[in-house]
PDB file of C-alpha atoms in Angstrom:
ATOM      1  CA  MET A 250      56.809  96.477 -57.443  1.00 92.00           C
ATOM      2  CA  LYS A 251      57.564  95.112 -60.880  1.00 96.00           C
ATOM      3  CA  ARG A 252      55.079  95.097 -63.759  1.00 98.00           C
ATOM      4  CA  GLU A 253      55.685  93.414 -67.081  1.00 98.00           C
ATOM      5  CA  ASP A 254      53.679  92.925 -70.246  1.00 99.00           C
ATOM      6  CA  VAL A 255      52.618  89.310 -70.752  1.00 99.00           C
ATOM      7  CA  GLU A 256      50.760  87.267 -73.329  1.00 99.00           C
ATOM      8  CA  PHE A 257      49.186  83.821 -73.090  1.00 99.00           C
ATOM      9  CA  LYS A 258      46.955  81.582 -75.171  1.00 99.00           C
ATOM     10  CA  THR A 259      43.430  80.450 -74.410  1.00 99.00           C
ATOM     11  CA  SER A 260      42.354  76.859 -75.002  1.00 98.00           C
ATOM     12  CA  ASP A 261      41.044  77.855 -78.448  1.00 98.00           C
ATOM     13  CA  GLY A 262      44.217  79.693 -79.401  1.00 98.00           C
ATOM     14  CA  VAL A 263      43.345  83.347 -78.782  1.00 99.00           C
ATOM     15  CA  SER A 264      46.177  85.535 -77.471  1.00 99.00           C
ATOM     16  CA  LEU A 265      45.247  87.440 -74.317  1.00 99.00           C
ATOM     17  CA  ARG A 266      47.517  90.239 -73.144  1.00 99.00           C
ATOM     18  CA  GLY A 267      47.919  91.915 -69.822  1.00 99.00           C
ATOM     19  CA  TRP A 268      50.190  92.867 -66.973  1.00 99.00           C
ATOM     20  CA  PHE A 269      51.947  90.598 -64.498  1.00 99.00           C
ATOM     21  CA  TYR A 270      52.810  92.228 -61.178  1.00 99.00           C
ATOM     22  CA  SER A 271      55.399  90.958 -58.694  1.00 98.00           C
ATOM     23  CA  SER A 272      55.693  92.276 -55.157  1.00 98.00           C
ATOM     24  CA  ASP A 273      59.012  93.502 -53.788  1.00 98.00           C
ATOM     25  CA  LEU A 274      57.974  91.786 -50.539  1.00 98.00           C
ATOM     26  CA  ILE A 275      58.330  88.295 -52.025  1.00 97.00           C
ATOM     27  CA  THR A 276      61.185  86.338 -50.414  1.00 96.00           C
ATOM     28  CA  ASP A 277      60.296  82.778 -51.423  1.00 93.00           C
ATOM     29  CA  SER A 278      60.984  81.307 -54.853  1.00 94.00           C
ATOM     30  CA  LYS A 279      57.252  80.770 -55.347  1.00 98.00           C
ATOM     31  CA  ALA A 280      54.488  83.104 -54.196  1.00 98.00           C
ATOM     32  CA  PRO A 281      50.681  83.192 -54.374  1.00 99.00           C
ATOM     33  CA  CYS A 282      49.032  84.786 -57.393  1.00 99.00           C
ATOM     34  CA  ILE A 283      45.758  86.676 -57.716  1.00 99.00           C
ATOM     35  CA  VAL A 284      44.191  86.702 -61.201  1.00 99.00           C
ATOM     36  CA  LEU A 285      42.039  89.807 -61.736  1.00 99.00           C
ATOM     37  CA  CYS A 286      38.970  89.713 -63.984  1.00 98.00           C
ATOM     38  CA  ILE A 287      37.594  92.941 -65.490  1.00 97.00           C
ATOM     39  CA  GLY A 288      33.949  93.990 -65.692  1.00 97.00           C
ATOM     40  CA  LEU A 289      31.748  94.335 -68.759  1.00 97.00           C
ATOM     41  CA  GLY A 290      32.968  96.855 -71.311  1.00 96.00           C
ATOM     42  CA  GLY A 291      36.186  97.677 -69.473  1.00 96.00           C
ATOM     43  CA  THR A 292      39.902  97.237 -70.034  1.00 98.00           C
ATOM     44  CA  LYS A 293      42.840  96.822 -67.689  1.00 98.00           C
ATOM     45  CA  GLU A 294      43.555 100.567 -67.637  1.00 97.00           C
ATOM     46  CA  MET A 295      40.167 101.412 -66.136  1.00 96.00           C
ATOM     47  CA  SER A 296      40.747 101.479 -62.345  1.00 95.00           C
ATOM     48  CA  VAL A 297      41.116  97.720 -61.796  1.00 97.00           C
ATOM     49  CA  GLU A 298      44.907  98.097 -61.892  1.00 98.00           C
ATOM     50  CA  ARG A 299      44.666  99.988 -58.584  1.00 98.00           C
ATOM     51  CA  PHE A 300      43.673  96.771 -56.842  1.00 99.00           C
ATOM     52  CA  ALA A 301      46.602  94.811 -58.282  1.00 99.00           C
ATOM     53  CA  GLU A 302      48.989  97.608 -57.335  1.00 99.00           C
ATOM     54  CA  TYR A 303      47.662  97.669 -53.770  1.00 99.00           C
ATOM     55  CA  PHE A 304      47.885  93.907 -53.329  1.00 99.00           C
ATOM     56  CA  VAL A 305      51.519  93.690 -54.455  1.00 99.00           C
ATOM     57  CA  ALA A 306      52.459  96.776 -52.409  1.00 99.00           C
ATOM     58  CA  HIS A 307      51.094  95.289 -49.191  1.00 98.00           C
ATOM     59  CA  LEU A 308      51.467  91.526 -49.627  1.00 99.00           C
ATOM     60  CA  PRO A 309      54.174  89.180 -50.982  1.00 98.00           C
ATOM     61  CA  VAL A 310      52.029  88.134 -53.940  1.00 99.00           C
ATOM     62  CA  ASN A 311      51.932  88.173 -57.713  1.00 99.00           C
ATOM     63  CA  CYS A 312      48.965  89.469 -59.717  1.00 99.00           C
ATOM     64  CA  LEU A 313      47.824  88.929 -63.292  1.00 99.00           C
ATOM     65  CA  LEU A 314      45.511  91.502 -64.874  1.00 99.00           C
ATOM     66  CA  TYR A 315      44.529  90.921 -68.484  1.00 99.00           C
ATOM     67  CA  ASP A 316      42.131  92.213 -71.119  1.00 99.00           C
ATOM     68  CA  HIS A 317      39.242  89.980 -72.131  1.00 99.00           C
ATOM     69  CA  ARG A 318      39.335  88.579 -75.632  1.00 99.00           C
ATOM     70  CA  SER A 319      38.234  91.089 -78.275  1.00 98.00           C
ATOM     71  CA  TRP A 320      38.795  93.977 -75.850  1.00 98.00           C
ATOM     72  CA  GLY A 321      41.770  96.228 -75.266  1.00 98.00           C
ATOM     73  CA  ALA A 322      45.140  94.680 -76.095  1.00 98.00           C
ATOM     74  CA  SER A 323      43.841  91.119 -76.472  1.00 99.00           C
ATOM     75  CA  ASP A 324      43.115  89.390 -79.753  1.00 99.00           C
ATOM     76  CA  THR A 325      39.829  88.153 -81.170  1.00 98.00           C
ATOM     77  CA  LEU A 326      39.014  84.681 -82.445  1.00 98.00           C
ATOM     78  CA  PRO A 327      39.094  84.816 -86.267  1.00 97.00           C
ATOM     79  CA  GLY A 328      35.622  85.461 -87.635  1.00 95.00           C
ATOM     80  CA  CYS A 329      34.351  86.971 -84.386  1.00 97.00           C
ATOM     81  CA  PRO A 330      33.715  90.693 -83.835  1.00 98.00           C
ATOM     82  CA  ARG A 331      35.618  93.047 -81.577  1.00 98.00           C
ATOM     83  CA  ASN A 332      34.014  94.277 -78.388  1.00 98.00           C
ATOM     84  CA  GLU A 333      31.821  91.254 -77.857  1.00 98.00           C
ATOM     85  CA  ALA A 334      31.552  89.610 -74.444  1.00 98.00           C
ATOM     86  CA  ASP A 335      30.318  86.044 -74.084  1.00 99.00           C
ATOM     87  CA  PRO A 336      30.248  85.317 -70.341  1.00 99.00           C
ATOM     88  CA  MET A 337      30.792  81.574 -70.659  1.00 98.00           C
ATOM     89  CA  VAL A 338      33.764  82.144 -72.965  1.00 99.00           C
ATOM     90  CA  GLN A 339      35.174  84.800 -70.645  1.00 99.00           C
ATOM     91  CA  SER A 340      34.832  82.377 -67.739  1.00 99.00           C
ATOM     92  CA  SER A 341      36.698  79.720 -69.710  1.00 99.00           C
ATOM     93  CA  ASP A 342      39.382  82.302 -70.459  1.00 99.00           C
ATOM     94  CA  LEU A 343      39.662  83.007 -66.729  1.00 99.00           C
ATOM     95  CA  SER A 344      40.410  79.324 -66.178  1.00 99.00           C
ATOM     96  CA  ASP A 345      42.995  79.548 -68.970  1.00 99.00           C
ATOM     97  CA  ALA A 346      44.583  82.492 -67.149  1.00 99.00           C
ATOM     98  CA  ILE A 347      44.801  80.258 -64.075  1.00 99.00           C
ATOM     99  CA  SER A 348      46.507  77.618 -66.219  1.00 99.00           C
ATOM    100  CA  TYR A 349      48.977  80.215 -67.460  1.00 99.00           C
ATOM    101  CA  VAL A 350      50.062  81.509 -64.054  1.00 99.00           C
ATOM    102  CA  SER A 351      50.250  77.971 -62.647  1.00 98.00           C
ATOM    103  CA  THR A 352      53.053  77.225 -65.140  1.00 98.00           C
ATOM    104  CA  LEU A 353      55.200  80.181 -64.038  1.00 99.00           C
ATOM    105  CA  ASP A 354      58.198  79.325 -61.870  1.00 98.00           C
ATOM    106  CA  ARG A 355      57.519  82.244 -59.525  1.00 98.00           C
ATOM    107  CA  VAL A 356      53.901  81.223 -58.776  1.00 99.00           C
ATOM    108  CA  ASP A 357      52.805  78.720 -56.143  1.00 98.00           C
ATOM    109  CA  PRO A 358      50.144  76.729 -58.032  1.00 98.00           C
ATOM    110  CA  GLN A 359      48.529  75.732 -54.742  1.00 98.00           C
ATOM    111  CA  LYS A 360      47.824  79.366 -53.872  1.00 99.00           C
ATOM    112  CA  ILE A 361      46.011  80.889 -56.819  1.00 99.00           C
ATOM    113  CA  GLY A 362      43.119  83.226 -56.090  1.00 99.00           C
ATOM    114  CA  ILE A 363      40.709  85.032 -58.385  1.00 99.00           C
ATOM    115  CA  TRP A 364      39.351  88.565 -58.036  1.00 99.00           C
ATOM    116  CA  GLY A 365      36.627  90.054 -60.183  1.00 99.00           C
ATOM    117  CA  SER A 366      34.464  93.150 -60.243  1.00 99.00           C
ATOM    118  CA  SER A 367      30.956  93.616 -61.658  1.00 98.00           C
ATOM    119  CA  TYR A 368      30.624  91.217 -64.627  1.00 98.00           C
ATOM    120  CA  GLY A 369      34.024  89.813 -63.691  1.00 99.00           C
ATOM    121  CA  GLY A 370      32.804  89.380 -60.123  1.00 99.00           C
ATOM    122  CA  GLY A 371      30.057  87.134 -61.427  1.00 99.00           C
ATOM    123  CA  HIS A 372      32.560  85.169 -63.498  1.00 99.00           C
ATOM    124  CA  CYS A 373      34.599  84.556 -60.337  1.00 99.00           C
ATOM    125  CA  LEU A 374      31.568  83.078 -58.574  1.00 99.00           C
ATOM    126  CA  TYR A 375      31.091  80.632 -61.429  1.00 99.00           C
ATOM    127  CA  VAL A 376      34.758  79.744 -61.921  1.00 99.00           C
ATOM    128  CA  GLY A 377      35.309  79.486 -58.175  1.00 99.00           C
ATOM    129  CA  ALA A 378      32.586  76.843 -58.069  1.00 99.00           C
ATOM    130  CA  VAL A 379      33.706  74.734 -61.039  1.00 99.00           C
ATOM    131  CA  ASP A 380      37.511  75.154 -61.175  1.00 99.00           C
ATOM    132  CA  LYS A 381      38.882  73.661 -57.996  1.00 98.00           C
ATOM    133  CA  ARG A 382      42.394  74.902 -58.656  1.00 99.00           C
ATOM    134  CA  VAL A 383      41.070  78.190 -57.288  1.00 99.00           C
ATOM    135  CA  LYS A 384      41.950  78.524 -53.602  1.00 99.00           C
ATOM    136  CA  LEU A 385      40.437  81.949 -52.914  1.00 99.00           C
ATOM    137  CA  VAL A 386      37.544  83.904 -54.454  1.00 99.00           C
ATOM    138  CA  LEU A 387      37.081  87.673 -54.166  1.00 99.00           C
ATOM    139  CA  SER A 388      33.898  88.896 -55.861  1.00 99.00           C
ATOM    140  CA  GLN A 389      33.225  92.638 -55.884  1.00 99.00           C
ATOM    141  CA  ILE A 390      29.838  94.191 -56.778  1.00 99.00           C
ATOM    142  CA  PRO A 391      29.071  91.075 -58.846  1.00 99.00           C
ATOM    143  CA  LEU A 392      26.399  90.519 -61.433  1.00 99.00           C
ATOM    144  CA  VAL A 393      24.743  87.455 -59.922  1.00 99.00           C
ATOM    145  CA  ASP A 394      21.551  87.204 -61.995  1.00 98.00           C
ATOM    146  CA  GLY A 395      21.539  88.786 -65.420  1.00 98.00           C
ATOM    147  CA  TYR A 396      17.901  88.035 -66.111  1.00 97.00           C
ATOM    148  CA  ALA A 397      16.555  89.577 -62.910  1.00 96.00           C
ATOM    149  CA  THR A 398      18.894  92.543 -63.270  1.00 96.00           C
ATOM    150  CA  THR A 399      17.763  93.194 -66.844  1.00 94.00           C
ATOM    151  CA  GLU A 400      14.079  92.904 -65.941  1.00 93.00           C
ATOM    152  CA  ARG A 401      14.566  95.369 -63.119  1.00 92.00           C
ATOM    153  CA  ALA A 402      16.466  97.884 -65.256  1.00 88.00           C
ATOM    154  CA  LEU A 403      14.242  97.715 -68.319  1.00 86.00           C
ATOM    155  CA  PRO A 404      10.740  99.251 -68.215  1.00 84.00           C
ATOM    156  CA  GLU A 405       8.081  96.779 -69.290  1.00 86.00           C
ATOM    157  CA  ALA A 406       7.232  98.869 -72.343  1.00 85.00           C
ATOM    158  CA  ALA A 407      10.845  98.584 -73.536  1.00 86.00           C
ATOM    159  CA  ARG A 408      11.153  94.809 -73.250  1.00 90.00           C
ATOM    160  CA  GLU A 409       9.459  93.851 -76.494  1.00 92.00           C
ATOM    161  CA  PRO A 410      11.461  96.390 -78.545  1.00 91.00           C
ATOM    162  CA  SER A 411      14.595  95.075 -76.870  1.00 92.00           C
ATOM    163  CA  ASN A 412      13.742  91.486 -77.792  1.00 94.00           C
ATOM    164  CA  ALA A 413      13.021  92.610 -81.348  1.00 94.00           C
ATOM    165  CA  HIS A 414      16.424  94.293 -81.488  1.00 94.00           C
ATOM    166  CA  PHE A 415      18.124  91.066 -80.373  1.00 95.00           C
ATOM    167  CA  ALA A 416      16.212  89.071 -82.990  1.00 96.00           C
ATOM    168  CA  GLN A 417      17.013  91.563 -85.740  1.00 96.00           C
ATOM    169  CA  ASP A 418      20.708  91.426 -84.887  1.00 97.00           C
ATOM    170  CA  ARG A 419      20.757  87.622 -84.851  1.00 96.00           C
ATOM    171  CA  LEU A 420      19.029  87.456 -88.236  1.00 97.00           C
ATOM    172  CA  ALA A 421      21.411  89.990 -89.757  1.00 95.00           C
ATOM    173  CA  ARG A 422      24.436  88.086 -88.478  1.00 96.00           C
ATOM    174  CA  ALA A 423      23.027  84.811 -89.796  1.00 96.00           C
ATOM    175  CA  GLN A 424      22.809  86.497 -93.205  1.00 97.00           C
ATOM    176  CA  GLY A 425      26.488  87.438 -93.035  1.00 95.00           C
ATOM    177  CA  LYS A 426      25.964  91.093 -92.187  1.00 96.00           C
ATOM    178  CA  GLU A 427      28.027  93.059 -89.704  1.00 96.00           C
ATOM    179  CA  PRO A 428      26.945  92.840 -86.049  1.00 97.00           C
ATOM    180  CA  GLN A 429      25.060  95.757 -84.572  1.00 97.00           C
ATOM    181  CA  TYR A 430      26.650  97.841 -81.834  1.00 98.00           C
ATOM    182  CA  ILE A 431      25.560 100.104 -79.010  1.00 96.00           C
ATOM    183  CA  ALA A 432      27.656 102.357 -76.790  1.00 96.00           C
ATOM    184  CA  VAL A 433      29.074 101.012 -73.553  1.00 96.00           C
ATOM    185  CA  SER A 434      28.120 104.259 -71.830  1.00 95.00           C
ATOM    186  CA  SER A 435      26.557 107.600 -72.694  1.00 93.00           C
ATOM    187  CA  ALA A 436      25.069 110.499 -70.772  1.00 89.00           C
ATOM    188  CA  ASP A 437      22.659 111.146 -73.642  1.00 89.00           C
ATOM    189  CA  PRO A 438      19.342 109.320 -73.068  1.00 85.00           C
ATOM    190  CA  ALA A 439      18.787 109.284 -76.829  1.00 85.00           C
ATOM    191  CA  THR A 440      21.923 107.194 -77.402  1.00 91.00           C
ATOM    192  CA  LYS A 441      21.583 103.421 -77.157  1.00 91.00           C
ATOM    193  CA  ALA A 442      24.004 102.368 -74.424  1.00 92.00           C
ATOM    194  CA  LEU A 443      24.338  99.720 -71.744  1.00 91.00           C
ATOM    195  CA  PHE A 444      25.092 102.323 -69.066  1.00 89.00           C
ATOM    196  CA  ASN A 445      22.818 105.195 -70.012  1.00 86.00           C
ATOM    197  CA  ASP A 446      23.002 107.808 -67.282  1.00 79.00           C
ATOM    198  CA  GLN A 447      25.325 110.553 -66.110  1.00 85.00           C
ATOM    199  CA  LYS A 448      26.681 108.727 -63.040  1.00 82.00           C
ATOM    200  CA  CYS A 449      27.768 105.758 -65.101  1.00 87.00           C
ATOM    201  CA  PHE A 450      29.209 107.937 -67.841  1.00 91.00           C
ATOM    202  CA  ASP A 451      31.241 109.882 -65.280  1.00 91.00           C
ATOM    203  CA  PHE A 452      33.186 106.663 -64.656  1.00 92.00           C
ATOM    204  CA  PHE A 453      33.837 105.983 -68.338  1.00 92.00           C
ATOM    205  CA  LYS A 454      34.249 109.486 -69.792  1.00 88.00           C
ATOM    206  CA  GLU A 455      37.959 109.918 -68.992  1.00 88.00           C
ATOM    207  CA  HIS A 456      38.686 106.892 -71.178  1.00 94.00           C
ATOM    208  CA  VAL A 457      36.712 108.059 -74.225  1.00 90.00           C
ATOM    209  CA  GLY A 458      39.044 108.478 -77.186  1.00 90.00           C
ATOM    210  CA  LYS A 459      41.942 106.648 -75.535  1.00 91.00           C
ATOM    211  CA  PRO A 460      43.681 104.025 -77.714  1.00 91.00           C
ATOM    212  CA  TYR A 461      43.030 101.203 -75.244  1.00 93.00           C
ATOM    213  CA  TRP A 462      39.225 101.590 -75.139  1.00 95.00           C
ATOM    214  CA  ASP A 463      36.468 101.686 -77.719  1.00 94.00           C
ATOM    215  CA  ASN A 464      33.128 102.939 -76.376  1.00 96.00           C
ATOM    216  CA  ARG A 465      30.963 100.303 -77.997  1.00 97.00           C
ATOM    217  CA  MET A 466      29.842  96.709 -77.612  1.00 98.00           C
ATOM    218  CA  THR A 467      27.839  94.329 -79.754  1.00 98.00           C
ATOM    219  CA  VAL A 468      24.109  94.002 -79.257  1.00 98.00           C
ATOM    220  CA  LYS A 469      24.682  90.287 -78.741  1.00 98.00           C
ATOM    221  CA  THR A 470      26.809  91.142 -75.714  1.00 98.00           C
ATOM    222  CA  VAL A 471      23.746  92.659 -74.063  1.00 97.00           C
ATOM    223  CA  GLU A 472      21.587  89.686 -75.008  1.00 97.00           C
ATOM    224  CA  LEU A 473      24.120  87.236 -73.578  1.00 98.00           C
ATOM    225  CA  SER A 474      24.415  89.188 -70.331  1.00 98.00           C
ATOM    226  CA  ARG A 475      20.672  88.819 -69.766  1.00 96.00           C
ATOM    227  CA  GLY A 476      20.991  85.038 -69.647  1.00 97.00           C
ATOM    228  CA  TRP A 477      24.051  84.941 -67.424  1.00 98.00           C
ATOM    229  CA  VAL A 478      23.215  83.773 -63.889  1.00 98.00           C
ATOM    230  CA  PRO A 479      26.660  82.923 -62.496  1.00 98.00           C
ATOM    231  CA  ALA A 480      25.553  82.692 -58.867  1.00 97.00           C
ATOM    232  CA  HIS A 481      23.493  79.549 -59.467  1.00 97.00           C
ATOM    233  CA  LEU A 482      26.441  77.479 -58.201  1.00 98.00           C
ATOM    234  CA  ILE A 483      27.542  79.812 -55.406  1.00 99.00           C
ATOM    235  CA  ASP A 484      26.939  77.129 -52.785  1.00 99.00           C
ATOM    236  CA  LYS A 485      29.504  74.947 -54.593  1.00 99.00           C
ATOM    237  CA  ILE A 486      32.399  77.379 -53.994  1.00 99.00           C
ATOM    238  CA  SER A 487      32.864  76.044 -50.456  1.00 99.00           C
ATOM    239  CA  PRO A 488      35.263  74.938 -49.006  1.00 99.00           C
ATOM    240  CA  THR A 489      37.144  77.584 -51.002  1.00 99.00           C
ATOM    241  CA  PRO A 490      37.021  80.856 -49.013  1.00 99.00           C
ATOM    242  CA  LEU A 491      34.758  83.531 -50.516  1.00 99.00           C
ATOM    243  CA  HIS A 492      34.924  87.282 -49.968  1.00 99.00           C
ATOM    244  CA  MET A 493      32.074  89.315 -51.451  1.00 99.00           C
ATOM    245  CA  THR A 494      31.805  93.087 -51.641  1.00 99.00           C
ATOM    246  CA  VAL A 495      28.346  94.626 -52.025  1.00 99.00           C
ATOM    247  CA  ALA A 496      27.603  98.320 -52.585  1.00 99.00           C
ATOM    248  CA  ILE A 497      24.262  98.928 -50.922  1.00 98.00           C
ATOM    249  CA  GLN A 498      23.317 101.812 -53.274  1.00 97.00           C
ATOM    250  CA  ASP A 499      24.189  99.766 -56.357  1.00 97.00           C
ATOM    251  CA  THR A 500      21.542  99.850 -59.079  1.00 93.00           C
ATOM    252  CA  VAL A 501      23.741  98.418 -61.858  1.00 96.00           C
ATOM    253  CA  THR A 502      24.229  95.058 -60.145  1.00 97.00           C
ATOM    254  CA  PRO A 503      21.593  95.455 -57.439  1.00 98.00           C
ATOM    255  CA  ALA A 504      22.643  94.847 -53.853  1.00 98.00           C
ATOM    256  CA  GLU A 505      19.404  92.961 -53.187  1.00 98.00           C
ATOM    257  CA  TYR A 506      20.348  90.167 -55.588  1.00 98.00           C
ATOM    258  CA  ALA A 507      23.978  90.033 -54.458  1.00 99.00           C
ATOM    259  CA  LEU A 508      22.975  89.683 -50.804  1.00 99.00           C
ATOM    260  CA  LYS A 509      20.526  86.892 -51.613  1.00 98.00           C
ATOM    261  CA  ALA A 510      23.300  85.066 -53.433  1.00 99.00           C
ATOM    262  CA  TYR A 511      25.735  85.624 -50.573  1.00 99.00           C
ATOM    263  CA  ASN A 512      23.249  84.145 -48.119  1.00 99.00           C
ATOM    264  CA  ARG A 513      23.219  80.952 -50.210  1.00 99.00           C
ATOM    265  CA  ALA A 514      27.002  80.645 -50.116  1.00 99.00           C
ATOM    266  CA  LEU A 515      28.493  78.291 -47.553  1.00 99.00           C
ATOM    267  CA  GLU A 516      31.311  78.953 -45.116  1.00 99.00           C
ATOM    268  CA  PRO A 517      34.032  80.086 -45.102  1.00 99.00           C
ATOM    269  CA  LYS A 518      32.827  83.434 -46.366  1.00 99.00           C
ATOM    270  CA  LYS A 519      33.031  87.125 -45.535  1.00 99.00           C
ATOM    271  CA  LEU A 520      30.921  90.096 -46.606  1.00 99.00           C
ATOM    272  CA  THR A 521      32.010  93.714 -46.950  1.00 99.00           C
ATOM    273  CA  LEU A 522      29.231  96.296 -47.287  1.00 99.00           C
ATOM    274  CA  LEU A 523      29.944  99.699 -48.802  1.00 99.00           C
ATOM    275  CA  ASN A 524      27.589 102.678 -48.576  1.00 98.00           C
ATOM    276  CA  CYS A 525      28.065 103.708 -52.199  1.00 98.00           C
ATOM    277  CA  ASP A 526      26.888 103.094 -55.743  1.00 97.00           C
ATOM    278  CA  HIS A 527      28.284 100.657 -58.313  1.00 97.00           C
ATOM    279  CA  PHE A 528      31.339 102.748 -59.157  1.00 96.00           C
ATOM    280  CA  GLY A 529      32.220 103.775 -55.599  1.00 97.00           C
ATOM    281  CA  PRO A 530      34.664 100.914 -54.917  1.00 98.00           C
ATOM    282  CA  TYR A 531      37.052 102.042 -57.657  1.00 97.00           C
ATOM    283  CA  SER A 532      38.302 105.238 -56.003  1.00 97.00           C
ATOM    284  CA  GLY A 533      38.301 107.395 -52.893  1.00 97.00           C
ATOM    285  CA  PRO A 534      37.430 106.258 -49.369  1.00 98.00           C
ATOM    286  CA  HIS A 535      35.332 103.304 -50.510  1.00 98.00           C
ATOM    287  CA  PHE A 536      38.291 101.983 -52.506  1.00 99.00           C
ATOM    288  CA  GLU A 537      40.581 102.438 -49.511  1.00 99.00           C
ATOM    289  CA  LYS A 538      38.198 100.499 -47.292  1.00 99.00           C
ATOM    290  CA  VAL A 539      37.430  97.610 -49.582  1.00 99.00           C
ATOM    291  CA  VAL A 540      40.923  97.009 -50.941  1.00 99.00           C
ATOM    292  CA  ALA A 541      42.306  96.876 -47.394  1.00 99.00           C
ATOM    293  CA  GLU A 542      39.652  94.337 -46.393  1.00 99.00           C
ATOM    294  CA  GLN A 543      40.324  92.272 -49.504  1.00 99.00           C
ATOM    295  CA  ALA A 544      44.067  92.317 -48.820  1.00 99.00           C
ATOM    296  CA  ALA A 545      43.411  91.231 -45.228  1.00 98.00           C
ATOM    297  CA  PHE A 546      41.317  88.327 -46.541  1.00 99.00           C
ATOM    298  CA  ILE A 547      44.136  87.247 -48.867  1.00 99.00           C
ATOM    299  CA  LYS A 548      46.611  87.482 -45.989  1.00 98.00           C
ATOM    300  CA  GLU A 549      44.359  85.443 -43.703  1.00 98.00           C
ATOM    301  CA  TRP A 550      43.981  82.533 -46.091  1.00 98.00           C
ATOM    302  CA  PHE A 551      47.308  82.534 -47.921  1.00 98.00           C
ATOM    303  CA  PHE A 552      49.745  83.587 -45.197  1.00 97.00           C
ATOM    304  CA  ASP A 553      48.380  83.452 -41.631  1.00 88.00           C
ATOM    305  CA  GLY A 554      48.875  80.154 -39.871  1.00 63.00           C
ATOM    306  CA  GLN A 555      51.517  78.883 -42.285  1.00 59.00           C
TER     307      GLN A 555
END
């Protein structure tokens, strides 16, 4: 396996940086490529690299894993804050990543797949529907309906204060003030955070204080996530093959919503169910199961029957 640092430009000129992996199993001059899309608040060092490493170890493929704009090693559009995630912009950047790998001599542009987890899994559902250069979609524990997910997670008594917080932040930014931030994750219920419980924090805590990750995001990021419903076009992914992974104990991106979305998707499609919570697929036996099934899906559609 070879991994190299890469950099490419988005359509609006932002430099995104990441890692390009090449399998030692590749024998042809051009090989398929899987572009991996990270979840909300994460960077490429936070467990997603395990999937890229597995794919290139077991299949003759390339993989691109990159940091979203304004996160990790990637740049920010001038005038925009760090650690802000706009889902439509991130989805456009995913298409720009597809453009980048399609220009590489070692990539077969007719065999580009996308893989995403959590927020990134939702982005893959949207991009897989609208960008027909995509020939394979793998969506893991995806956010499919931000509005329903937010309503479910937020007690009714907290909704009006939350809306007031969004409005206050928008007004302050319109007046030229600095954007407001909350933590990505905290185990302290008194700390404003997107992921505000011990289980979630257990996933993030090993990265706290590391140079590649800043444990904060803008308030606007949370507001934008509420309005992001990427599964509304899931039936338009077909005839591109879709693999979806759902964790049945997931309360971050609830399994109920993901399964409803999957049922609306057209063939060809495949579902993997894991008996774990939202963070289970990133390590241990649940990782071993799902990554093997995802690799088998890639093999089926990119290599079997050639």
